[in-house]
Amino acid sequence: MDAVIADLGEHWPVYVSMPFIAALIGYVTKRVAIEMMFKPVEFVGVKPFLGWQGVLPANAERMAATATEMLTTNLVDPKEIFARLDPAQVAKEIEQPLLRIVEDVTREVMEQYQPRLWEVLPNTAQQLLLKRVQAEAPRAITKIMGEIAENIEDVLDLKHMVVTNLVRDKALLNRLIRDISRPEMRFIARSGIVFGFSLGCVQLLVWALTKSPIVLPLFGIGIGWFTDWIALKMIFLPREPKRFFGFYTWQGVFQKRKDQVSADYGDMIAREIITIPNLLEAVLSGPKSDKLFTMITREVQRTIDAQASVVKPFVALAVGSRRFQEMKQTAAAKAAARIPETIRHAESYAVNALDVRNTIVDRMRRLNPLEFEQLLRPAFRQDEWKLIAVGAVIGGLVGELQVLLLLH
């Protein structure tokens, strides 16, 4: 023991440095692990094994599917959301652009099938047709929107939309996880300092007693591995506040922030994922888009049939009955293709009516702790062992460097 005390006195700067180096190992390994979760967005290196891609971007499709399952199962019911739209109000919001489309489509079709026929029609016949169709158009839109809201699952695949957007934009997937978990990321990094320093004090004593060259690398590996592992556990566990040692209460950092996480998550989903442009893209080009266009074409065709009688004698006489039927079909197709554009003019109303943000926030706050944990836990669980292993390797290398410095 006297020899140990003498050695401590002689080499005290080395011993004093050990806990601080261990704290540095704890912090650095956490920062590296955090960055490796998100960066780089695309694979860097030589595929398939020599290189790295962030854990989340590398598993974008699986992560997106997991996030979407949570979203569509527990947070958002498309039918409930779209039932909040008032079809008559939507028609009112888009009335002016809709009237312009009616006139444009009418002129385009007439000029396509009989270039000079529209010009030779009496002006009263032209205006009568336009006014009748324009008067009917808002009612047709109201009916179409009511049918869409009633049968939203027939025209919108919400899961496909969310997964497609997250896989296509891996940076968005990163933000979705990183932005709602910044405090947890800070906790992981800072906890490395505390745990590393504590283990460094133990390392100091073991080294003083043994002087074994293997002690520092082993402690480095242990510090890198253990501090990563326990920090990840402390983010989520315990799910409910729990008292330790009779006086200290702890709850998983993520669980404790449930209200704030709910608000942040709802904001991001409403601002960047379930948006009106994304919804329009999904219904216009998604896997169920053909059903939407069939629905719109059917209603436009009905409107044309009901309102075109005023000019039918002129047109049918000029182009023939068969050609007239083709004209109606073309008009219906053109209108069906352009009507969705007009919906964009109702975006402000739709955002407020759908109220996606507040719906998600309210539903998230009702989740039980296990359900809430699944919002973030899959991001850490996937390839978690790799992140911990990297921490252990870095810790071991730093420990070996310490040995070399002490021996030389």
CSV table of C-alpha atoms in Angstrom, one decimal:
chain,number,residue,atom,x,y,z
A,1,MET,CA,0.0,0.0,0.0
A,2,ASP,CA,2.9,2.3,0.7
A,3,ALA,CA,4.2,1.7,-2.8
A,4,VAL,CA,0.8,2.6,-4.3
A,5,ILE,CA,0.6,5.8,-2.3
A,6,ALA,CA,4.1,6.7,-3.3
A,7,ASP,CA,3.3,6.1,-6.9
A,8,LEU,CA,0.1,8.2,-6.6
A,9,GLY,CA,2.2,11.1,-5.2
A,10,GLU,CA,4.9,10.7,-7.9
A,11,HIS,CA,2.5,10.4,-10.9
A,12,TRP,CA,-0.5,12.4,-9.6
A,13,PRO,CA,-1.0,14.3,-12.8
A,14,VAL,CA,-1.5,11.0,-14.7
A,15,TYR,CA,-4.0,9.7,-12.1
A,16,VAL,CA,-5.9,13.0,-11.9
A,17,SER,CA,-6.2,13.0,-15.7
A,18,MET,CA,-7.8,9.5,-15.9
A,19,PRO,CA,-11.4,10.4,-14.8
A,20,PHE,CA,-11.3,13.4,-17.1
A,21,ILE,CA,-10.1,11.3,-20.0
A,22,ALA,CA,-12.8,8.8,-19.2
A,23,ALA,CA,-15.4,11.6,-19.2
A,24,LEU,CA,-14.1,12.7,-22.6
A,25,ILE,CA,-14.4,9.1,-23.9
A,26,GLY,CA,-17.9,9.0,-22.6
A,27,TYR,CA,-18.9,12.3,-24.3
A,28,VAL,CA,-17.1,11.7,-27.6
A,29,THR,CA,-18.5,8.2,-28.1
A,30,LYS,CA,-22.0,9.5,-27.5
A,31,ARG,CA,-21.5,12.3,-30.0
A,32,VAL,CA,-20.2,9.9,-32.6
A,33,ALA,CA,-23.1,7.5,-32.0
A,34,ILE,CA,-25.6,10.3,-32.4
A,35,GLU,CA,-24.1,11.6,-35.7
A,36,MET,CA,-23.8,8.0,-37.0
A,37,MET,CA,-27.6,7.7,-36.6
A,38,PHE,CA,-28.3,10.4,-39.0
A,39,LYS,CA,-25.2,11.0,-41.2
A,40,PRO,CA,-24.3,10.6,-43.9
A,41,VAL,CA,-27.7,10.7,-45.6
A,42,GLU,CA,-26.4,8.6,-48.6
A,43,PHE,CA,-23.9,5.7,-48.4
A,44,VAL,CA,-20.3,6.8,-48.4
A,45,GLY,CA,-17.6,4.2,-49.2
A,46,VAL,CA,-17.5,1.0,-51.3
A,47,LYS,CA,-20.7,-1.0,-51.1
A,48,PRO,CA,-21.8,-3.2,-49.6
A,49,PHE,CA,-19.6,-3.3,-46.5
A,50,LEU,CA,-16.8,-0.9,-46.7
A,51,GLY,CA,-18.4,2.4,-45.8
A,52,TRP,CA,-21.3,3.9,-43.8
A,53,GLN,CA,-24.7,5.4,-44.1
A,54,GLY,CA,-26.7,6.9,-41.2
A,55,VAL,CA,-28.8,4.3,-39.5
A,56,LEU,CA,-32.0,6.1,-40.2
A,57,PRO,CA,-31.3,6.9,-43.9
A,58,ALA,CA,-30.0,3.4,-44.4
A,59,ASN,CA,-33.3,2.0,-43.1
A,60,ALA,CA,-35.5,4.7,-44.5
A,61,GLU,CA,-38.2,2.4,-45.9
A,62,ARG,CA,-38.6,0.4,-42.7
A,63,MET,CA,-38.4,3.4,-40.5
A,64,ALA,CA,-40.9,5.3,-42.6
A,65,ALA,CA,-43.3,2.3,-42.5
A,66,THR,CA,-42.9,2.1,-38.7
A,67,ALA,CA,-43.6,5.8,-38.3
A,68,THR,CA,-46.6,5.6,-40.7
A,69,GLU,CA,-48.1,2.6,-38.9
A,70,MET,CA,-48.0,4.6,-35.7
A,71,LEU,CA,-49.5,7.7,-37.5
A,72,THR,CA,-52.3,5.9,-39.2
A,73,THR,CA,-53.2,3.4,-36.5
A,74,ASN,CA,-53.1,5.7,-33.4
A,75,LEU,CA,-53.1,9.3,-34.5
A,76,VAL,CA,-54.9,10.0,-37.8
A,77,ASP,CA,-58.1,8.6,-39.2
A,78,PRO,CA,-58.4,9.8,-42.8
A,79,LYS,CA,-62.2,9.4,-42.9
A,80,GLU,CA,-62.6,11.4,-39.7
A,81,ILE,CA,-60.3,14.1,-40.8
A,82,PHE,CA,-61.8,14.6,-44.3
A,83,ALA,CA,-65.3,14.6,-42.8
A,84,ARG,CA,-64.5,18.0,-41.4
A,85,LEU,CA,-64.4,19.5,-44.9
A,86,ASP,CA,-67.6,21.3,-45.9
A,87,PRO,CA,-68.1,20.4,-49.6
A,88,ALA,CA,-70.2,23.6,-50.2
A,89,GLN,CA,-67.4,25.7,-48.6
A,90,VAL,CA,-64.8,24.1,-50.8
A,91,ALA,CA,-66.9,24.8,-53.9
A,92,LYS,CA,-67.2,28.4,-52.7
A,93,GLU,CA,-63.4,28.8,-52.2
A,94,ILE,CA,-62.7,27.6,-55.7
A,95,GLU,CA,-65.6,29.2,-57.5
A,96,GLN,CA,-63.7,31.7,-59.6
A,97,PRO,CA,-60.9,29.5,-60.9
A,98,LEU,CA,-63.6,26.8,-61.5
A,99,LEU,CA,-65.6,29.1,-63.7
A,100,ARG,CA,-62.6,30.0,-65.8
A,101,ILE,CA,-61.9,26.3,-66.3
A,102,VAL,CA,-65.4,25.7,-67.5
A,103,GLU,CA,-65.1,28.4,-70.1
A,104,ASP,CA,-61.6,27.2,-71.1
A,105,VAL,CA,-62.5,23.6,-71.5
A,106,THR,CA,-65.7,24.5,-73.5
A,107,ARG,CA,-63.7,26.6,-75.9
A,108,GLU,CA,-60.9,24.0,-76.2
A,109,VAL,CA,-63.2,21.1,-77.0
A,110,MET,CA,-65.2,23.1,-79.5
A,111,GLU,CA,-62.1,24.3,-81.3
A,112,GLN,CA,-60.6,20.8,-81.3
A,113,TYR,CA,-63.6,19.1,-82.9
A,114,GLN,CA,-65.0,21.8,-85.1
A,115,PRO,CA,-62.5,24.8,-85.2
A,116,ARG,CA,-65.0,27.3,-86.7
A,117,LEU,CA,-68.2,26.0,-85.2
A,118,TRP,CA,-67.9,27.9,-81.9
A,119,GLU,CA,-67.4,31.2,-83.8
A,120,VAL,CA,-70.4,30.6,-86.1
A,121,LEU,CA,-72.7,29.7,-83.2
A,122,PRO,CA,-75.1,32.5,-82.2
A,123,ASN,CA,-73.6,34.5,-79.4
A,124,THR,CA,-76.7,33.9,-77.3
A,125,ALA,CA,-76.2,30.2,-77.6
A,126,GLN,CA,-72.5,30.5,-76.6
A,127,GLN,CA,-73.3,32.5,-73.5
A,128,LEU,CA,-76.3,30.4,-72.6
A,129,LEU,CA,-74.2,27.2,-72.6
A,130,LEU,CA,-71.4,28.8,-70.7
A,131,LYS,CA,-73.7,30.2,-68.0
A,132,ARG,CA,-75.6,27.0,-67.6
A,133,VAL,CA,-72.5,24.9,-67.2
A,134,GLN,CA,-70.9,27.5,-64.9
A,135,ALA,CA,-74.0,27.7,-62.8
A,136,GLU,CA,-74.0,23.9,-62.4
A,137,ALA,CA,-70.2,23.6,-61.8
A,138,PRO,CA,-70.2,24.5,-58.1
A,139,ARG,CA,-73.0,22.0,-57.4
A,140,ALA,CA,-71.0,19.4,-59.2
A,141,ILE,CA,-67.9,20.2,-57.2
A,142,THR,CA,-70.0,20.0,-54.0
A,143,LYS,CA,-71.2,16.6,-54.9
A,144,ILE,CA,-67.7,15.4,-55.9
A,145,MET,CA,-66.2,16.6,-52.6
A,146,GLY,CA,-69.0,15.0,-50.6
A,147,GLU,CA,-68.4,11.7,-52.4
A,148,ILE,CA,-64.6,12.0,-51.8
A,149,ALA,CA,-65.0,12.7,-48.1
A,150,GLU,CA,-67.4,9.8,-47.7
A,151,ASN,CA,-65.1,7.4,-49.6
A,152,ILE,CA,-61.7,8.8,-48.8
A,153,GLU,CA,-60.1,5.4,-48.5
A,154,ASP,CA,-61.1,4.7,-52.1
A,155,VAL,CA,-59.0,7.6,-53.5
A,156,LEU,CA,-56.3,8.2,-50.9
A,157,ASP,CA,-53.7,5.7,-49.6
A,158,LEU,CA,-52.4,7.7,-46.6
A,159,LYS,CA,-49.8,5.1,-45.7
A,160,HIS,CA,-48.4,5.0,-49.2
A,161,MET,CA,-48.3,8.8,-49.2
A,162,VAL,CA,-46.4,9.1,-46.0
A,163,VAL,CA,-43.9,6.3,-46.7
A,164,THR,CA,-43.3,7.6,-50.2
A,165,ASN,CA,-42.5,11.1,-49.0
A,166,LEU,CA,-40.2,9.9,-46.1
A,167,VAL,CA,-38.3,7.5,-48.3
A,168,ARG,CA,-37.9,10.0,-51.1
A,169,ASP,CA,-36.7,12.7,-48.7
A,170,LYS,CA,-34.4,11.0,-46.2
A,171,ALA,CA,-33.4,14.4,-44.8
A,172,LEU,CA,-37.0,14.8,-43.8
A,173,LEU,CA,-37.0,11.5,-42.1
A,174,ASN,CA,-33.9,12.6,-40.2
A,175,ARG,CA,-35.6,15.8,-39.1
A,176,LEU,CA,-38.7,14.0,-38.1
A,177,ILE,CA,-36.7,12.0,-35.5
A,178,ARG,CA,-34.0,14.5,-34.7
A,179,ASP,CA,-36.1,17.6,-34.2
A,180,ILE,CA,-38.4,15.8,-31.7
A,181,SER,CA,-35.5,14.2,-29.8
A,182,ARG,CA,-32.9,17.0,-29.4
A,183,PRO,CA,-33.2,17.1,-25.6
A,184,GLU,CA,-32.7,13.3,-25.6
A,185,MET,CA,-29.6,13.6,-27.8
A,186,ARG,CA,-28.2,16.2,-25.5
A,187,PHE,CA,-28.9,14.0,-22.5
A,188,ILE,CA,-27.1,11.1,-24.2
A,189,ALA,CA,-24.0,13.2,-24.8
A,190,ARG,CA,-23.9,14.8,-21.3
A,191,SER,CA,-24.6,11.6,-19.6
A,192,GLY,CA,-21.4,10.2,-21.1
A,193,ILE,CA,-19.5,12.8,-19.2
A,194,VAL,CA,-21.0,11.9,-15.8
A,195,PHE,CA,-20.8,8.1,-16.3
A,196,GLY,CA,-17.4,8.3,-17.9
A,197,PHE,CA,-16.0,10.4,-15.0
A,198,SER,CA,-17.5,7.9,-12.5
A,199,LEU,CA,-16.0,4.9,-14.2
A,200,GLY,CA,-12.7,6.8,-14.6
A,201,CYS,CA,-12.4,7.1,-10.8
A,202,VAL,CA,-12.8,3.3,-10.6
A,203,GLN,CA,-10.2,3.0,-13.4
A,204,LEU,CA,-7.8,5.1,-11.5
A,205,LEU,CA,-7.9,2.8,-8.4
A,206,VAL,CA,-7.6,-0.4,-10.5
A,207,TRP,CA,-4.6,1.0,-12.4
A,208,ALA,CA,-2.9,2.1,-9.2
A,209,LEU,CA,-3.3,-1.4,-7.7
A,210,THR,CA,-2.4,-3.5,-10.8
A,211,LYS,CA,-0.4,-1.3,-13.2
A,212,SER,CA,-1.5,-3.8,-15.8
A,213,PRO,CA,-1.3,-2.5,-19.4
A,214,ILE,CA,-4.6,-4.1,-20.2
A,215,VAL,CA,-6.6,-2.1,-17.6
A,216,LEU,CA,-6.8,1.1,-19.5
A,217,PRO,CA,-8.0,-0.4,-22.9
A,218,LEU,CA,-10.5,-2.6,-21.1
A,219,PHE,CA,-11.9,0.3,-19.1
A,220,GLY,CA,-12.0,2.4,-22.3
A,221,ILE,CA,-14.0,-0.3,-24.0
A,222,GLY,CA,-16.2,-0.7,-21.0
A,223,ILE,CA,-16.8,3.1,-20.7
A,224,GLY,CA,-17.6,3.4,-24.4
A,225,TRP,CA,-20.0,0.4,-24.3
A,226,PHE,CA,-21.6,0.8,-20.9
A,227,THR,CA,-22.2,4.6,-21.1
A,228,ASP,CA,-23.9,4.2,-24.6
A,229,TRP,CA,-26.0,1.3,-23.4
A,230,ILE,CA,-27.2,2.9,-20.1
A,231,ALA,CA,-27.9,6.3,-21.7
A,232,LEU,CA,-30.1,4.7,-24.3
A,233,LYS,CA,-32.0,2.8,-21.6
A,234,MET,CA,-32.5,6.0,-19.5
A,235,ILE,CA,-34.1,7.8,-22.4
A,236,PHE,CA,-37.1,5.5,-22.3
A,237,LEU,CA,-37.1,3.7,-19.0
A,238,PRO,CA,-38.7,3.7,-16.6
A,239,ARG,CA,-41.9,4.5,-18.4
A,240,GLU,CA,-43.6,5.9,-15.3
A,241,PRO,CA,-41.8,7.9,-12.5
A,242,LYS,CA,-40.0,5.6,-10.2
A,243,ARG,CA,-38.3,6.2,-6.9
A,244,PHE,CA,-34.8,4.9,-6.3
A,245,PHE,CA,-32.9,4.6,-3.0
A,246,GLY,CA,-36.0,6.0,-1.3
A,247,PHE,CA,-35.3,9.6,-2.3
A,248,TYR,CA,-34.4,9.9,-6.0
A,249,THR,CA,-37.2,9.8,-8.6
A,250,TRP,CA,-36.5,9.1,-12.3
A,251,GLN,CA,-38.6,8.7,-15.4
A,252,GLY,CA,-37.3,8.1,-19.0
A,253,VAL,CA,-36.3,11.5,-20.5
A,254,PHE,CA,-38.5,11.0,-23.5
A,255,GLN,CA,-41.5,9.9,-21.5
A,256,LYS,CA,-41.2,12.9,-19.3
A,257,ARG,CA,-41.5,15.3,-22.2
A,258,LYS,CA,-44.7,13.7,-23.6
A,259,ASP,CA,-46.6,17.0,-23.9
A,260,GLN,CA,-43.8,18.9,-25.7
A,261,VAL,CA,-42.9,16.0,-28.0
A,262,SER,CA,-46.6,15.7,-28.9
A,263,ALA,CA,-46.7,19.4,-29.9
A,264,ASP,CA,-43.4,19.2,-31.9
A,265,TYR,CA,-44.4,16.1,-33.7
A,266,GLY,CA,-47.9,17.4,-34.6
A,267,ASP,CA,-46.3,20.6,-35.9
A,268,MET,CA,-43.9,18.7,-38.1
A,269,ILE,CA,-46.4,16.3,-39.5
A,270,ALA,CA,-48.9,19.0,-40.3
A,271,ARG,CA,-46.2,21.3,-41.8
A,272,GLU,CA,-44.2,18.8,-43.8
A,273,ILE,CA,-46.0,15.5,-44.3
A,274,ILE,CA,-49.8,15.6,-44.2
A,275,THR,CA,-50.0,18.8,-46.2
A,276,ILE,CA,-52.5,19.9,-48.8
A,277,PRO,CA,-49.9,19.7,-51.7
A,278,ASN,CA,-48.8,16.2,-50.5
A,279,LEU,CA,-52.5,15.0,-50.2
A,280,LEU,CA,-53.3,16.4,-53.7
A,281,GLU,CA,-50.2,14.6,-55.1
A,282,ALA,CA,-51.3,11.4,-53.4
A,283,VAL,CA,-54.8,11.4,-54.8
A,284,LEU,CA,-53.8,12.6,-58.2
A,285,SER,CA,-50.8,10.2,-58.8
A,286,GLY,CA,-51.1,7.7,-56.0
A,287,PRO,CA,-52.1,4.0,-56.4
A,288,LYS,CA,-55.8,4.9,-56.1
A,289,SER,CA,-55.8,7.9,-58.4
A,290,ASP,CA,-57.7,6.1,-61.2
A,291,LYS,CA,-60.7,5.9,-58.9
A,292,LEU,CA,-60.6,9.6,-58.3
A,293,PHE,CA,-60.6,10.5,-62.0
A,294,THR,CA,-63.4,8.0,-62.6
A,295,MET,CA,-65.4,9.7,-59.9
A,296,ILE,CA,-64.8,13.2,-61.3
A,297,THR,CA,-65.3,12.2,-64.9
A,298,ARG,CA,-68.6,10.5,-64.1
A,299,GLU,CA,-69.9,13.7,-62.4
A,300,VAL,CA,-68.6,16.0,-65.1
A,301,GLN,CA,-70.2,13.8,-67.8
A,302,ARG,CA,-73.5,14.0,-66.0
A,303,THR,CA,-73.3,17.7,-65.8
A,304,ILE,CA,-72.5,18.0,-69.5
A,305,ASP,CA,-75.4,15.8,-70.4
A,306,ALA,CA,-77.7,17.9,-68.3
A,307,GLN,CA,-76.6,21.3,-69.6
A,308,ALA,CA,-75.6,20.7,-73.2
A,309,SER,CA,-79.1,20.4,-74.6
A,310,VAL,CA,-79.2,24.0,-75.6
A,311,VAL,CA,-76.5,23.7,-78.3
A,312,LYS,CA,-76.9,20.0,-79.1
A,313,PRO,CA,-79.0,20.6,-82.2
A,314,PHE,CA,-76.3,22.9,-83.6
A,315,VAL,CA,-73.3,20.7,-82.7
A,316,ALA,CA,-74.8,17.4,-83.5
A,317,LEU,CA,-75.9,18.7,-86.9
A,318,ALA,CA,-72.3,20.0,-87.6
A,319,VAL,CA,-70.3,17.0,-86.4
A,320,GLY,CA,-72.7,14.1,-86.2
A,321,SER,CA,-74.1,12.3,-83.2
A,322,ARG,CA,-71.1,9.9,-82.8
A,323,ARG,CA,-68.7,12.8,-82.9
A,324,PHE,CA,-70.8,14.7,-80.4
A,325,GLN,CA,-70.5,11.8,-77.9
A,326,GLU,CA,-66.7,11.9,-78.3
A,327,MET,CA,-66.8,15.7,-77.7
A,328,LYS,CA,-68.6,15.1,-74.4
A,329,GLN,CA,-66.1,12.5,-73.3
A,330,THR,CA,-63.2,14.7,-74.2
A,331,ALA,CA,-64.8,17.6,-72.3
A,332,ALA,CA,-65.3,15.4,-69.3
A,333,ALA,CA,-61.7,14.1,-69.4
A,334,LYS,CA,-60.2,17.6,-69.7
A,335,ALA,CA,-62.4,18.9,-66.8
A,336,ALA,CA,-61.5,15.9,-64.7
A,337,ALA,CA,-57.8,16.6,-65.3
A,338,ARG,CA,-58.0,20.3,-64.4
A,339,ILE,CA,-60.5,20.3,-61.5
A,340,PRO,CA,-57.9,19.1,-59.0
A,341,GLU,CA,-55.8,22.2,-59.7
A,342,THR,CA,-58.6,24.4,-58.5
A,343,ILE,CA,-58.6,22.6,-55.1
A,344,ARG,CA,-55.3,24.4,-54.3
A,345,HIS,CA,-57.3,27.6,-54.0
A,346,ALA,CA,-59.0,26.1,-51.0
A,347,GLU,CA,-55.7,25.2,-49.3
A,348,SER,CA,-56.0,27.8,-46.5
A,349,TYR,CA,-59.6,26.7,-45.7
A,350,ALA,CA,-58.6,23.0,-45.9
A,351,VAL,CA,-55.6,23.4,-43.5
A,352,ASN,CA,-57.8,24.9,-40.8
A,353,ALA,CA,-60.7,22.6,-41.4
A,354,LEU,CA,-58.7,19.4,-41.4
A,355,ASP,CA,-56.8,20.6,-38.2
A,356,VAL,CA,-54.2,17.8,-38.6
A,357,ARG,CA,-51.8,19.4,-36.1
A,358,ASN,CA,-54.2,19.6,-33.1
A,359,THR,CA,-55.6,16.2,-33.9
A,360,ILE,CA,-52.2,14.6,-33.7
A,361,VAL,CA,-51.2,16.5,-30.5
A,362,ASP,CA,-54.4,15.5,-28.8
A,363,ARG,CA,-54.2,11.8,-29.8
A,364,MET,CA,-50.5,11.6,-28.9
A,365,ARG,CA,-51.1,12.9,-25.4
A,366,ARG,CA,-53.6,10.1,-24.9
A,367,LEU,CA,-51.2,7.3,-25.8
A,368,ASN,CA,-50.1,5.0,-23.0
A,369,PRO,CA,-46.3,5.0,-22.2
A,370,LEU,CA,-45.6,1.9,-24.3
A,371,GLU,CA,-47.4,3.3,-27.3
A,372,PHE,CA,-45.7,6.6,-26.9
A,373,GLU,CA,-42.3,5.0,-26.6
A,374,GLN,CA,-42.7,3.4,-30.1
A,375,LEU,CA,-42.7,6.8,-31.6
A,376,LEU,CA,-38.9,7.1,-31.1
A,377,ARG,CA,-37.7,3.7,-29.9
A,378,PRO,CA,-37.4,2.0,-33.3
A,379,ALA,CA,-35.0,4.8,-34.4
A,380,PHE,CA,-32.5,3.7,-31.7
A,381,ARG,CA,-33.3,0.0,-31.7
A,382,GLN,CA,-32.2,-0.6,-35.4
A,383,ASP,CA,-28.5,-1.3,-35.5
A,384,GLU,CA,-28.2,-0.1,-31.9
A,385,TRP,CA,-25.5,-2.7,-31.3
A,386,LYS,CA,-23.4,-1.0,-34.0
A,387,LEU,CA,-23.5,2.3,-32.3
A,388,ILE,CA,-22.6,0.8,-28.9
A,389,ALA,CA,-19.8,-1.2,-30.6
A,390,VAL,CA,-18.3,1.9,-32.2
A,391,GLY,CA,-18.3,3.5,-28.7
A,392,ALA,CA,-16.5,0.5,-27.3
A,393,VAL,CA,-13.9,0.6,-30.1
A,394,ILE,CA,-13.2,4.3,-29.7
A,395,GLY,CA,-12.9,3.9,-25.9
A,396,GLY,CA,-10.5,1.0,-26.3
A,397,LEU,CA,-8.3,2.9,-28.7
A,398,VAL,CA,-8.2,5.9,-26.3
A,399,GLY,CA,-7.3,3.5,-23.5
A,400,GLU,CA,-4.5,2.0,-25.6
A,401,LEU,CA,-3.2,5.4,-26.3
A,402,GLN,CA,-3.1,6.1,-22.6
A,403,VAL,CA,-1.0,3.0,-22.0
A,404,LEU,CA,1.5,4.1,-24.7
A,405,LEU,CA,1.8,7.5,-23.1
A,406,LEU,CA,2.3,6.1,-19.6
A,407,LEU,CA,4.9,3.6,-20.7
A,408,HIS,CA,6.9,6.1,-22.7
